[in-house]
Short mmCIF file of C-alpha atoms in Angstrom, two decimals:
data_model
loop_
_atom_site.label_atom_id
_atom_site.label_comp_id
_atom_site.label_asym_id
_atom_site.label_seq_id
_atom_site.Cartn_x
_atom_site.Cartn_y
_atom_site.Cartn_z
CA MET A 190 82.34 68.47 143.04
CA PRO A 191 83.24 72.16 143.34
CA ARG A 192 80.42 74.49 144.26
CA THR A 193 79.17 76.31 141.15
CA PRO A 194 76.30 78.62 142.11
CA TRP A 195 73.76 80.74 140.35
CA ILE A 196 74.07 84.40 141.31
CA VAL A 197 70.72 85.97 142.16
CA GLY A 198 70.72 89.76 142.21
CA VAL A 199 67.73 91.52 143.75
CA SER A 200 67.41 95.16 142.66
CA GLY A 201 65.17 97.92 143.96
CA ALA A 202 62.18 97.43 141.64
CA SER A 203 58.87 96.38 143.12
CA GLY A 204 58.48 92.62 142.95
CA THR A 205 60.34 91.00 145.84
CA PRO A 206 57.88 88.03 145.74
CA TYR A 207 59.33 87.20 142.31
CA ALA A 208 62.81 86.99 143.81
CA ALA A 209 61.57 84.84 146.68
CA ALA A 210 59.87 82.41 144.28
CA VAL A 211 63.01 82.12 142.13
CA LEU A 212 65.21 81.53 145.16
CA ARG A 213 62.92 78.83 146.55
CA ALA A 214 62.74 77.06 143.18
CA LEU A 215 66.53 77.13 142.70
CA LEU A 216 67.01 75.59 146.13
CA ASP A 217 64.28 73.01 145.47
CA ALA A 218 66.14 72.06 142.28
CA GLY A 219 69.30 71.39 144.31
CA GLU A 220 71.13 74.47 143.03
CA SER A 221 73.59 76.57 145.02
CA VAL A 222 72.91 80.30 145.18
CA ASP A 223 75.07 83.37 145.67
CA LEU A 224 72.74 86.16 146.77
CA VAL A 225 73.28 89.90 146.25
CA VAL A 226 70.58 92.18 147.68
CA SER A 227 71.06 95.79 146.58
CA ARG A 228 70.67 98.68 148.98
CA ALA A 229 67.61 99.95 147.12
CA SER A 230 65.98 96.51 147.19
CA ARG A 231 66.19 96.43 150.97
CA LEU A 232 63.90 99.46 151.08
CA THR A 233 61.50 97.74 148.68
CA LEU A 234 61.61 94.53 150.71
CA LEU A 235 60.85 96.45 153.88
CA ASP A 236 57.95 98.23 152.19
CA GLU A 237 56.47 95.10 150.60
CA THR A 238 56.99 92.63 153.44
CA GLY A 239 57.98 94.52 156.59
CA ILE A 240 61.25 92.57 156.66
CA SER A 241 64.56 94.36 157.23
CA PHE A 242 67.36 92.59 155.36
CA ARG A 243 70.54 93.03 157.40
CA ASP A 244 74.00 91.82 156.46
CA ALA A 245 74.76 90.75 160.02
CA HIS A 246 71.52 88.77 160.29
CA TRP A 247 70.97 87.77 156.69
CA ARG A 248 70.24 84.10 157.42
CA ASP A 249 67.37 84.88 159.77
CA ASP A 250 66.04 87.62 157.50
CA LEU A 251 66.28 85.47 154.37
CA ARG A 252 64.58 82.53 156.05
CA GLU A 253 61.71 84.75 157.16
CA TRP A 254 61.40 86.30 153.70
CA LEU A 255 61.39 83.01 151.79
CA SER A 256 58.90 81.43 154.18
CA ARG A 257 56.25 84.01 153.25
CA GLY A 258 53.75 83.63 150.45
CA ALA A 259 53.16 86.30 147.84
CA ASP A 260 50.16 87.43 149.90
CA GLY A 261 52.46 88.14 152.84
CA LYS A 262 51.25 85.24 154.96
CA PRO A 263 54.12 83.94 157.14
CA ASP A 264 55.17 80.29 157.37
CA THR A 265 53.66 79.45 153.98
CA PHE A 266 56.83 77.69 152.79
CA SER A 267 59.48 75.62 154.53
CA VAL A 268 62.89 76.49 153.10
CA ASP A 269 66.41 75.15 153.65
CA ILE A 270 68.89 77.96 152.94
CA ASP A 271 72.10 76.02 153.60
CA ALA A 272 73.01 76.26 149.89
CA VAL A 273 72.86 80.08 149.94
CA ARG A 274 75.90 82.32 150.28
CA HIS A 275 75.28 86.02 150.80
CA TRP A 276 77.52 88.80 149.53
CA SER A 277 77.10 92.40 150.60
CA ALA A 278 76.12 94.71 147.75
CA GLY A 279 79.01 97.03 148.59
CA ASP A 280 81.65 94.28 148.58
CA LEU A 281 83.42 94.76 145.25
CA ALA A 282 86.10 92.27 146.35
CA ALA A 283 83.49 89.51 146.60
CA GLY A 284 83.80 86.31 144.62
CA PRO A 285 81.25 87.19 141.91
CA SER A 286 83.19 90.35 141.05
CA SER A 287 85.85 88.22 139.32
CA GLY A 288 85.58 86.15 136.17
CA SER A 289 87.78 83.46 137.72
CA TYR A 290 85.03 82.81 140.27
CA ARG A 291 83.03 80.02 138.66
CA THR A 292 79.24 80.41 138.42
CA LYS A 293 76.48 79.03 136.22
CA GLY A 294 75.23 82.51 135.46
CA MET A 295 73.15 85.26 137.01
CA LEU A 296 69.49 86.09 137.45
CA ILE A 297 68.46 89.68 138.24
CA VAL A 298 64.99 89.40 139.77
CA PRO A 299 63.36 91.88 139.80
CA ALA A 300 65.42 94.17 137.59
CA SER A 301 64.86 97.90 137.98
CA THR A 302 65.45 100.35 135.15
CA ALA A 303 68.40 101.70 137.14
CA SER A 304 70.03 98.27 137.32
CA VAL A 305 69.29 97.67 133.63
CA ALA A 306 70.98 100.96 132.76
CA GLY A 307 73.95 100.28 135.01
CA VAL A 308 74.61 96.87 133.50
CA ALA A 309 74.04 98.05 129.92
CA LEU A 310 76.48 100.93 130.41
CA GLY A 311 79.01 98.84 132.33
CA LEU A 312 78.97 101.12 135.37
CA SER A 313 79.66 98.44 138.03
CA LYS A 314 78.64 100.85 140.78
CA ASP A 315 77.85 97.97 143.16
CA LEU A 316 78.32 94.20 143.33
CA LEU A 317 75.04 93.48 141.53
CA GLN A 318 76.11 95.49 138.48
CA ARG A 319 79.68 94.24 138.61
CA ALA A 320 78.60 90.60 138.83
CA ALA A 321 76.28 91.09 135.86
CA SER A 322 79.08 92.66 133.81
CA VAL A 323 81.37 89.75 134.70
CA THR A 324 78.65 87.29 133.72
CA LEU A 325 78.39 88.88 130.28
CA LYS A 326 82.12 89.08 129.66
CA GLU A 327 82.57 85.45 130.66
CA ASP A 328 79.78 84.46 128.25
CA ARG A 329 77.58 82.99 130.99
CA LYS A 330 73.82 83.19 131.16
CA LEU A 331 72.40 86.50 132.33
CA ILE A 332 68.63 86.63 132.84
CA VAL A 333 67.12 90.08 133.43
CA ALA A 334 63.55 90.05 134.78
CA VAL A 335 62.67 93.68 134.20
CA ARG A 336 59.76 94.89 136.34
CA GLU A 337 58.78 98.40 135.34
CA THR A 338 55.99 100.09 133.43
CA PRO A 339 55.81 102.03 131.22
CA LEU A 340 59.19 101.60 129.56
CA ASN A 341 60.63 104.70 127.92
CA GLY A 342 62.88 104.76 124.88
CA GLN A 343 66.06 105.02 126.92
CA THR A 344 65.28 101.87 128.92
CA LEU A 345 64.21 100.03 125.78
CA ARG A 346 67.56 100.88 124.19
CA HIS A 347 69.36 99.61 127.30
CA LEU A 348 67.41 96.34 127.07
CA VAL A 349 68.37 95.98 123.40
CA THR A 350 72.00 96.55 124.42
CA LEU A 351 71.73 93.75 126.97
CA ASP A 352 70.10 91.46 124.40
CA ASP A 353 72.89 92.23 121.92
CA ALA A 354 75.43 91.40 124.63
CA GLY A 355 73.89 87.96 125.14
CA ALA A 356 71.51 88.52 128.03
CA THR A 357 67.95 87.20 128.06
CA VAL A 358 65.29 89.78 128.93
CA VAL A 359 62.27 88.29 130.70
CA PRO A 360 59.59 90.90 131.47
CA ALA A 361 57.79 90.22 134.73
CA SER A 362 54.49 89.70 132.90
CA PRO A 363 52.32 86.90 134.31
CA ALA A 364 50.09 84.90 131.96
CA PHE A 365 46.63 83.58 132.78
CA TYR A 366 46.34 80.42 130.66
CA ALA A 367 47.79 78.33 133.49
CA GLY A 368 44.59 78.76 135.50
CA ALA A 369 45.80 81.09 138.24
CA THR A 370 43.50 81.30 141.25
CA HIS A 371 45.87 83.00 143.69
CA ILE A 372 48.47 85.76 143.59
CA GLN A 373 51.13 83.10 144.24
CA ASP A 374 50.20 81.41 140.96
CA LEU A 375 50.90 84.62 139.03
CA VAL A 376 54.19 85.16 140.84
CA ASP A 377 55.22 81.54 140.25
CA PHE A 378 54.51 81.85 136.52
CA VAL A 379 57.01 84.69 136.17
CA ALA A 380 59.53 82.89 138.35
CA GLY A 381 59.08 79.77 136.24
CA ARG A 382 59.72 81.65 133.01
CA VAL A 383 62.92 83.07 134.53
CA LEU A 384 64.05 79.55 135.40
CA ASP A 385 63.07 78.32 131.93
CA ALA A 386 65.42 80.91 130.46
CA ALA A 387 68.16 79.70 132.78
CA GLY A 388 67.53 76.04 131.94
CA VAL A 389 66.68 75.08 135.53
CA PRO A 390 63.90 72.47 135.90
CA HIS A 391 60.90 73.35 138.03
CA ARG A 392 57.19 72.69 138.52
CA LEU A 393 55.99 76.22 139.20
CA TYR A 394 53.23 76.46 136.61
CA ARG A 395 51.09 74.41 134.25
CA ARG A 396 52.60 74.45 130.78
CA TRP A 397 50.59 75.08 127.63
CA GLN A 398 49.54 71.79 126.02
CA GLY A 399 47.78 73.17 122.94
CA GLU A 400 44.26 72.65 124.27
CA LEU A 401 41.91 75.57 124.77
CA GLY A 402 40.12 75.88 128.09
CA GLY A 403 42.64 73.91 130.11
CA GLY A 404 43.21 76.78 132.51
CA ALA A 405 39.56 77.66 133.06
CA HIS A 406 38.02 77.16 136.48
CA ARG A 407 34.26 76.87 136.36
CA ASP A 408 31.74 76.01 139.03
CA GLY A 409 29.66 72.96 138.19
#
């Protein structure tokens, strides 16, 4: 079978644990991943985790990143990254820049307001934006996990433009009915909703069953 990956674009918004959770879950589901880490997101990753993401050493850096929990604790997860292919954000000749390069779609996690604007306006200033534009024009799934607050009118209009173009907007807004007891639970809820929108099976959070009190944790 030919390799048909999901593209995961990581923009410069705060929320790199969301991207890590999505990447781990895609790999756990047996999916192939094409990874695009924007220049701005590398600064965010360094600030949030202390990890420098380098093109020349991306395998080591990615493995270290994905092994960490949302609380920053190292060696929390064991991850096999053999199904990941990395493309430099400045490589506009990369595979995902062309519609003839087959993919299942694209997830932008987290999505900054700058990346939302760039995709909505069709700027294609880097590979992340170009790949998203290609995903839309080829009528493939584009999931945009916007992580910003507050949202001004301009950004809201850009999000409506993306929705009109066929994208799915998933705000990075964790819910509490699943009985979260750890920051990882909240991160996994958002990652799970992103994967729900993409149609990728996962077991990241407890789903609502229509019974009140199911997520409560009480001492006896």
